[in-house]
PDB file of C-alpha atoms in Angstrom:
ATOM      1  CA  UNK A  46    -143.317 -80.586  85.704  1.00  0.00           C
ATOM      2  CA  UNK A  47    -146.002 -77.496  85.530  1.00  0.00           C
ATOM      3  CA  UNK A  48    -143.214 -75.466  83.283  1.00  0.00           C
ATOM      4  CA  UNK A  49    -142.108 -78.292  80.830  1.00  0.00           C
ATOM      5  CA  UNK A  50    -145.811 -79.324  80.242  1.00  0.00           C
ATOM      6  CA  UNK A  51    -146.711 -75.913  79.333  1.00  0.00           C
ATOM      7  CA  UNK A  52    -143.711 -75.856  76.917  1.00  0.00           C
ATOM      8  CA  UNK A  53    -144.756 -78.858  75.110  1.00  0.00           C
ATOM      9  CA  UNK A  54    -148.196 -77.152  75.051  1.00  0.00           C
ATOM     10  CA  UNK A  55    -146.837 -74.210  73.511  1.00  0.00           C
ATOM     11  CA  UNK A  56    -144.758 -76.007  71.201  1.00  0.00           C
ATOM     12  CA  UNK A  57    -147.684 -78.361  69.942  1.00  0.00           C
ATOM     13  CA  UNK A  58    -149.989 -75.662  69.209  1.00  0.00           C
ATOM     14  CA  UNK A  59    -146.593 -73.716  67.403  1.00  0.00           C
ATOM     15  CA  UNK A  60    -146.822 -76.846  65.634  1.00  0.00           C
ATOM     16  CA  UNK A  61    -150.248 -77.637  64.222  1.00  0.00           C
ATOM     17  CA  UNK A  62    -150.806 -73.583  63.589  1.00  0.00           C
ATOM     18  CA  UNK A  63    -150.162 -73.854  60.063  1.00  0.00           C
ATOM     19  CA  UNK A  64    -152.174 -77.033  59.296  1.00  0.00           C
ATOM     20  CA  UNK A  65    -154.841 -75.662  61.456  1.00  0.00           C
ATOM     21  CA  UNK A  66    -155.217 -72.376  59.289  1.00  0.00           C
ATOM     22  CA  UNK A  67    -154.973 -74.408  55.712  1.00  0.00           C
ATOM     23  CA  UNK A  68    -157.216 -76.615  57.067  1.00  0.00           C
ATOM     24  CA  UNK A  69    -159.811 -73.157  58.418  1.00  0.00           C
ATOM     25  CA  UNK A  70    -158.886 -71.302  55.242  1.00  0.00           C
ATOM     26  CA  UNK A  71    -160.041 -74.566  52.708  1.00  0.00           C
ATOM     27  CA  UNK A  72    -163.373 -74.997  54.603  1.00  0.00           C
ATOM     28  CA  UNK A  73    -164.481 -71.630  54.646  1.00  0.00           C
ATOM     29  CA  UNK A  74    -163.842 -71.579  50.595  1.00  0.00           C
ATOM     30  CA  UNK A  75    -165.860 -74.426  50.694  1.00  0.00           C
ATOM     31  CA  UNK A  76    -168.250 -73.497  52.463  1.00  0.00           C
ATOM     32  CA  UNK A  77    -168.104 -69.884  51.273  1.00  0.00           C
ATOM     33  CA  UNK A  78    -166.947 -70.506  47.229  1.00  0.00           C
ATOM     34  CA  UNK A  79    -168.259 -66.901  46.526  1.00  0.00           C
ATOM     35  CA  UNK A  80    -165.847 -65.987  49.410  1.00  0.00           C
ATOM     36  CA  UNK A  81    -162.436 -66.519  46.325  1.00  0.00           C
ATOM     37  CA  UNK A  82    -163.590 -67.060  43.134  1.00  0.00           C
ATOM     38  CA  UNK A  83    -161.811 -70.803  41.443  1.00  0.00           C
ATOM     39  CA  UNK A  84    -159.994 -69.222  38.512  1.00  0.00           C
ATOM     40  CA  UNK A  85    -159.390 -72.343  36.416  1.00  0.00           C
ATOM     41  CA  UNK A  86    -156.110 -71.213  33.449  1.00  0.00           C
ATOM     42  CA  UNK A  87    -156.160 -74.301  30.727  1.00  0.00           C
ATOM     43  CA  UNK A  88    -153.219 -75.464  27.945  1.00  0.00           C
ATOM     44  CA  UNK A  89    -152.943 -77.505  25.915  1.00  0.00           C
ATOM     45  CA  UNK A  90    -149.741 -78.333  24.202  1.00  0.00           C
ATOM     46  CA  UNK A  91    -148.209 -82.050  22.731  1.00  0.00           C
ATOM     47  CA  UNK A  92    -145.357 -83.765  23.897  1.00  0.00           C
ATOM     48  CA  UNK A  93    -143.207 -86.578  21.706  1.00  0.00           C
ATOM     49  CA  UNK A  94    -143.010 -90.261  22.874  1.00  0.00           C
ATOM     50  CA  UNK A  95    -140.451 -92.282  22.584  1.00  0.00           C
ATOM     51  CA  UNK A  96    -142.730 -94.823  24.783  1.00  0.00           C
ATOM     52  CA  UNK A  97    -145.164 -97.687  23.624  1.00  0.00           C
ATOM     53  CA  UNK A  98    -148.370 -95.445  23.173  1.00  0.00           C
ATOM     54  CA  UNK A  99    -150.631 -98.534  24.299  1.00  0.00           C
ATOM     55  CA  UNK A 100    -148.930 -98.792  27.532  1.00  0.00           C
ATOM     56  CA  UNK A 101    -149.837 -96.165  30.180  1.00  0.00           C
ATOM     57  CA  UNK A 102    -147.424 -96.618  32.921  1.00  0.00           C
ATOM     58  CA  UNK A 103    -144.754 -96.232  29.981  1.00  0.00           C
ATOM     59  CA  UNK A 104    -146.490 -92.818  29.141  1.00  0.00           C
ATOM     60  CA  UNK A 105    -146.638 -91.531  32.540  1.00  0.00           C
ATOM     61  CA  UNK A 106    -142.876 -92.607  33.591  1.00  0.00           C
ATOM     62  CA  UNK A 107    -141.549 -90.644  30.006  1.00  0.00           C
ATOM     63  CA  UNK A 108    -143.602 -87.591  30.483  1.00  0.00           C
ATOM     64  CA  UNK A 109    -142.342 -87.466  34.331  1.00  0.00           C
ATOM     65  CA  UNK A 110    -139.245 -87.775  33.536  1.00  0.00           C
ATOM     66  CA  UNK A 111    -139.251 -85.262  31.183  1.00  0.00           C
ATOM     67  CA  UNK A 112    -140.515 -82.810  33.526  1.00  0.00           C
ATOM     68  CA  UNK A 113    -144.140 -82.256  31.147  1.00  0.00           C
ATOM     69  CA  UNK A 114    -146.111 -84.061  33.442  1.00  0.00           C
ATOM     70  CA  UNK A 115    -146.061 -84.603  37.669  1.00  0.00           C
ATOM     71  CA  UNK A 116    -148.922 -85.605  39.970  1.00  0.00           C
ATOM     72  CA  UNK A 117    -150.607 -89.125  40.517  1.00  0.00           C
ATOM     73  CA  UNK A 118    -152.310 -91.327  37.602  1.00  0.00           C
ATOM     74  CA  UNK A 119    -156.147 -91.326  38.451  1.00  0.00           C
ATOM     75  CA  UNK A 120    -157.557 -92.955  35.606  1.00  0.00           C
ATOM     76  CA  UNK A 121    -156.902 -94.591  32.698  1.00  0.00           C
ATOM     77  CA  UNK A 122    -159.781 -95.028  29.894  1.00  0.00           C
ATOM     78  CA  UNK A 123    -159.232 -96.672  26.342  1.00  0.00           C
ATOM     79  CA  UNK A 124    -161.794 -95.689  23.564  1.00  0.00           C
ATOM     80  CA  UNK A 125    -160.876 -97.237  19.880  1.00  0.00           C
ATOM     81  CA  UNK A 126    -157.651 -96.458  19.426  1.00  0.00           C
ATOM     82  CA  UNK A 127    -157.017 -93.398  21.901  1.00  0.00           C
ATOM     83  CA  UNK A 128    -155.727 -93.664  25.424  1.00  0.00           C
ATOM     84  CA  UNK A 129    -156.867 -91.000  28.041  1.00  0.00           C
ATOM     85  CA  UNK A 130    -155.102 -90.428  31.300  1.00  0.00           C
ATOM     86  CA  UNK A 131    -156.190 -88.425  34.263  1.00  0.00           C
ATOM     87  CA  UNK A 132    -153.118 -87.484  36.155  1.00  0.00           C
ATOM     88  CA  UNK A 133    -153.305 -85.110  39.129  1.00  0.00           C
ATOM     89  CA  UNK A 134    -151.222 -83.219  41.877  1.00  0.00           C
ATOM     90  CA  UNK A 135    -152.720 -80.696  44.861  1.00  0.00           C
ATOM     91  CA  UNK A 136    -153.714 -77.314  42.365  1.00  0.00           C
ATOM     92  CA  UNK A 137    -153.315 -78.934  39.102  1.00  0.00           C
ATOM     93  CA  UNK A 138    -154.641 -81.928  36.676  1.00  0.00           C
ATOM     94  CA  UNK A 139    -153.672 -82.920  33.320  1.00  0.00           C
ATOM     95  CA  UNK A 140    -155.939 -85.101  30.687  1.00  0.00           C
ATOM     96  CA  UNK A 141    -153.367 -86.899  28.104  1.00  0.00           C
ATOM     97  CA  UNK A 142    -154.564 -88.288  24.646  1.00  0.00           C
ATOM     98  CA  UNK A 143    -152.611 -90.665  23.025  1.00  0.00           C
ATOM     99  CA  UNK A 144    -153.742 -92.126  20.034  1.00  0.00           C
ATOM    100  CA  UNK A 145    -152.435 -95.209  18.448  1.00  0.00           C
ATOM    101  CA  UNK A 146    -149.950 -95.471  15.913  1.00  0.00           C
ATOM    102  CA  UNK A 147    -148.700 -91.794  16.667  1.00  0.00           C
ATOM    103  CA  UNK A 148    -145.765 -90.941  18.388  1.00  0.00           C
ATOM    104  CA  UNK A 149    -147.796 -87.686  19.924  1.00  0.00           C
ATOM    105  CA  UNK A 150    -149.649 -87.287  23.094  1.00  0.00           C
ATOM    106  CA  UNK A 151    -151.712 -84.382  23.607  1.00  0.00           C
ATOM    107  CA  UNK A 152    -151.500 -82.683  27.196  1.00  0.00           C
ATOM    108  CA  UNK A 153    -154.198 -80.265  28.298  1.00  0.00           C
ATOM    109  CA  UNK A 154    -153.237 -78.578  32.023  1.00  0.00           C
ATOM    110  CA  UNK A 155    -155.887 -77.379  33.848  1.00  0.00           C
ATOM    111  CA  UNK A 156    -154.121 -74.752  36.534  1.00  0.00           C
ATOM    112  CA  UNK A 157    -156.169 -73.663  39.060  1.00  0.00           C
ATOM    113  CA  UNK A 158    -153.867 -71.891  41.762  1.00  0.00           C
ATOM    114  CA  UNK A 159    -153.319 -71.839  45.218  1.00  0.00           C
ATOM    115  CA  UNK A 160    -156.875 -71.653  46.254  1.00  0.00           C
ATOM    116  CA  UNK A 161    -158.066 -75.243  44.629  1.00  0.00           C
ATOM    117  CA  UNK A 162    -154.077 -76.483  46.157  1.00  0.00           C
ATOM    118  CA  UNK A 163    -155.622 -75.736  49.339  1.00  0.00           C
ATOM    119  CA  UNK A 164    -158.912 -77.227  48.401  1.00  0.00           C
ATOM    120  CA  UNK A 165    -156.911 -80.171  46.851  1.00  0.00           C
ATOM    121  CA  UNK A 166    -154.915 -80.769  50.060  1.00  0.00           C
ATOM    122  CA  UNK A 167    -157.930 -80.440  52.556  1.00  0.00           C
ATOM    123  CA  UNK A 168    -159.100 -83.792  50.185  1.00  0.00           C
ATOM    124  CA  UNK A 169    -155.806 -85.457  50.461  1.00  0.00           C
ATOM    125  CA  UNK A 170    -156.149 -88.720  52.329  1.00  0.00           C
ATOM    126  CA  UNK A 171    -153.752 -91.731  52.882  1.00  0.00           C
ATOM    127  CA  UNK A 172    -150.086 -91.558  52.812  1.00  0.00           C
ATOM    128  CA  UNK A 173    -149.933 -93.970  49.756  1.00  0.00           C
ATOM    129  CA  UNK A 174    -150.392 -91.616  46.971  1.00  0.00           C
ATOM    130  CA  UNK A 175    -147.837 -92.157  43.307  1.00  0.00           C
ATOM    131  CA  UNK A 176    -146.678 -88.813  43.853  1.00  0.00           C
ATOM    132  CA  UNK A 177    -144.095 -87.625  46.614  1.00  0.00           C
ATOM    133  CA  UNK A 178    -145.388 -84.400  47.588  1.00  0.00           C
ATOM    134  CA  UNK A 179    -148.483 -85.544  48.630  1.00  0.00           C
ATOM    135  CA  UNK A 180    -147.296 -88.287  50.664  1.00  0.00           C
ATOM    136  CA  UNK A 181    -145.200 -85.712  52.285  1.00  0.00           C
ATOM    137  CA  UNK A 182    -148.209 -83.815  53.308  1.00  0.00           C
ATOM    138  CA  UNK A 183    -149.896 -86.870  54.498  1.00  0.00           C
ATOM    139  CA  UNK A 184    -147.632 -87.603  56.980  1.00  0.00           C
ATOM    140  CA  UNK A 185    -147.188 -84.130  58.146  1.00  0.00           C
ATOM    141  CA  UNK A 186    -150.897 -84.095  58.541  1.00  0.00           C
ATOM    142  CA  UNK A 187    -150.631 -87.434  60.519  1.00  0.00           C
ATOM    143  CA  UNK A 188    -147.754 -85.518  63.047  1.00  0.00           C
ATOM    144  CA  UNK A 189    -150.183 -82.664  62.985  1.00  0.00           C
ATOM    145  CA  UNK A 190    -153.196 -84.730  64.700  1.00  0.00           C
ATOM    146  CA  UNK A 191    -150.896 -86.055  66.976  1.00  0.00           C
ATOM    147  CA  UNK A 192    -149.697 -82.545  68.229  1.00  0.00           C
ATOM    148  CA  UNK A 193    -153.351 -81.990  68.311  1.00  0.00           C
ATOM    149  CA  UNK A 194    -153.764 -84.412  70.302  1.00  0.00           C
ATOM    150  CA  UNK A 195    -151.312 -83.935  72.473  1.00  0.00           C
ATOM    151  CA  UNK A 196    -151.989 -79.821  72.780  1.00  0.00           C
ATOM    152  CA  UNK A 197    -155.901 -81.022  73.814  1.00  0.00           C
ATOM    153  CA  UNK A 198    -154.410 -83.322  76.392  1.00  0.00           C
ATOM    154  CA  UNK A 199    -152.079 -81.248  78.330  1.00  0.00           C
ATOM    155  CA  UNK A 200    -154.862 -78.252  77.830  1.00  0.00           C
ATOM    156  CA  UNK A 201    -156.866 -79.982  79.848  1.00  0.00           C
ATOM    157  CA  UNK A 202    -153.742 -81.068  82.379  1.00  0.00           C
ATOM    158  CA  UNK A 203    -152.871 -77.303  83.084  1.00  0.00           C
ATOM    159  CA  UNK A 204    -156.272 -76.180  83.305  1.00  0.00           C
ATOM    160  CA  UNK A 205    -156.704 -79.151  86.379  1.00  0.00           C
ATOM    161  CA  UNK A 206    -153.900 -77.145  87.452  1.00  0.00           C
ATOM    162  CA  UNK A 207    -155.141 -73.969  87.837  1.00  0.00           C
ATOM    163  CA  UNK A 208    -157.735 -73.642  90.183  1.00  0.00           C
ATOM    164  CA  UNK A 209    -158.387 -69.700  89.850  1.00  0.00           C
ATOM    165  CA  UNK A 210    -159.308 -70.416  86.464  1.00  0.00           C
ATOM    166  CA  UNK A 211    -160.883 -73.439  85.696  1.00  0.00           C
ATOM    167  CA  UNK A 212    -164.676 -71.308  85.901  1.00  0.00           C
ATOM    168  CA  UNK A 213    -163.592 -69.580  82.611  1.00  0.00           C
ATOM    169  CA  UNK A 214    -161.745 -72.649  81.189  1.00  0.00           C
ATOM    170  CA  UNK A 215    -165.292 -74.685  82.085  1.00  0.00           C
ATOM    171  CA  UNK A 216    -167.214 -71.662  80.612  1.00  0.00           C
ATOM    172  CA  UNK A 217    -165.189 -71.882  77.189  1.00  0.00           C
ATOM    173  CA  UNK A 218    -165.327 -75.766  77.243  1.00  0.00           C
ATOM    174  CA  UNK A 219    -169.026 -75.667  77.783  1.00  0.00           C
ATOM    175  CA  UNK A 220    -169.615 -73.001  75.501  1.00  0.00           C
ATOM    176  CA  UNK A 221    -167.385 -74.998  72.566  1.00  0.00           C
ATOM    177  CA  UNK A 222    -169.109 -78.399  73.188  1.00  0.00           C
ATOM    178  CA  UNK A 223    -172.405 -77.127  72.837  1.00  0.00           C
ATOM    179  CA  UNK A 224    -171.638 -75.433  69.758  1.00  0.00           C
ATOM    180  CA  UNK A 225    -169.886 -77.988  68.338  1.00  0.00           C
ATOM    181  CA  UNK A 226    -172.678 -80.713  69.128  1.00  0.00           C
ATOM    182  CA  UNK A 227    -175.723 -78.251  67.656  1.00  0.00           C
ATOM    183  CA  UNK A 228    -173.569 -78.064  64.549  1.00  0.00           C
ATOM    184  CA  UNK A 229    -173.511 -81.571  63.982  1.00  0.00           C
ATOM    185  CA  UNK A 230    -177.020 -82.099  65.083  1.00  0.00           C
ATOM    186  CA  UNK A 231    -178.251 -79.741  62.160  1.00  0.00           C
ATOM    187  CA  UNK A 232    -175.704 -81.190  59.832  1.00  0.00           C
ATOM    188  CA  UNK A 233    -176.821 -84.749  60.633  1.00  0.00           C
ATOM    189  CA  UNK A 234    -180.410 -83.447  60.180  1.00  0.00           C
ATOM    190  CA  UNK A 235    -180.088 -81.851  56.653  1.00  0.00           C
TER     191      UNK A 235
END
């Protein structure tokens, strides 16, 4: 039992290594932004509808499926007779005018790399986003907490098991915990 528990140890924290570091990577930048300065690259361009120009949804399926436009529909804002979307994906987010009566919507892409994609996915909640990709991570972020999980329960199963050196293992838990708890203290205190 000893061996296959520390295999499915090993294997969860193989696992959750990769979300773990995205996850350590994106809060340092946060915390740090000097750390990798956001470069930001904007264009605009214009794209021909064949859609109804009053109806959004239409706007958003057409410029999908014409490959000028991918992410999730944040907002939608009317003003006279132009129609702004906010569509955005992990990394990138486009603002679309329309304006009625023309068969023209204007597209400006705001581009900002992998560092705001990692700030972008370290935001990402829910698995009920409109685009794919991010549902995708979603859910591997939900199999990633449960290898978590599961790599902080049968930690603490082997250590029980090793008598020799459970003082170190108690001196790293201790050490962690009251880190972890002075951290929050001072946050909640700020």
């Amino acid at each position: 039992m000893y061996q296959a528990l520390r295999k499915l140890h090993s294997w969860s924290g193989l696992a959750v290594l990769p979300f773990v570091l995205v996850y350590a990577f994106s809060a340092a930048r946060m915390a740090h932004p000097e750390l990798l300065a956001e470069r930001i690259d904007t264009r605009t361009f214009q794209a021909e509808l064949r859609a109804d120009p009053s109806d959004p949804q239409a706007v958003l399926r057409e410029l999908r499926e014409r490959h000028v436009v991918r992410g999730e529909l944040k907002g939608v804002r009317r003003s006279g007779r132009t129609l702004t979307l906010h569509v955005v994906r992990p990394g990138t987010e486009y603002d679309i005018e329309v304006t009625a009566g023309t068969s023209v919507a204007s597209v400006r892409e705001h581009f900002g790399g992998v560092v705001r994609m990692l700030d972008r996915l370290h935001h990402a909640a829910g698995l009920w986003h409109g685009f794919a990709p991010t549902n995708v991570w979603g859910a591997c972020v939900v199999l990633a907490s449960l290898a978590l999980i599961v790599l902080a329960l049968s930690g603490a199963w082997l250590w029980l098991q090793r008598l020799r050196e459970r003082r170190l293992g108690l001196l790293f838990l201790t050490t962690s915990l009251v880190y972890a708890l002075t951290l929050l203290v001072l946050i909640r205190l700020q």
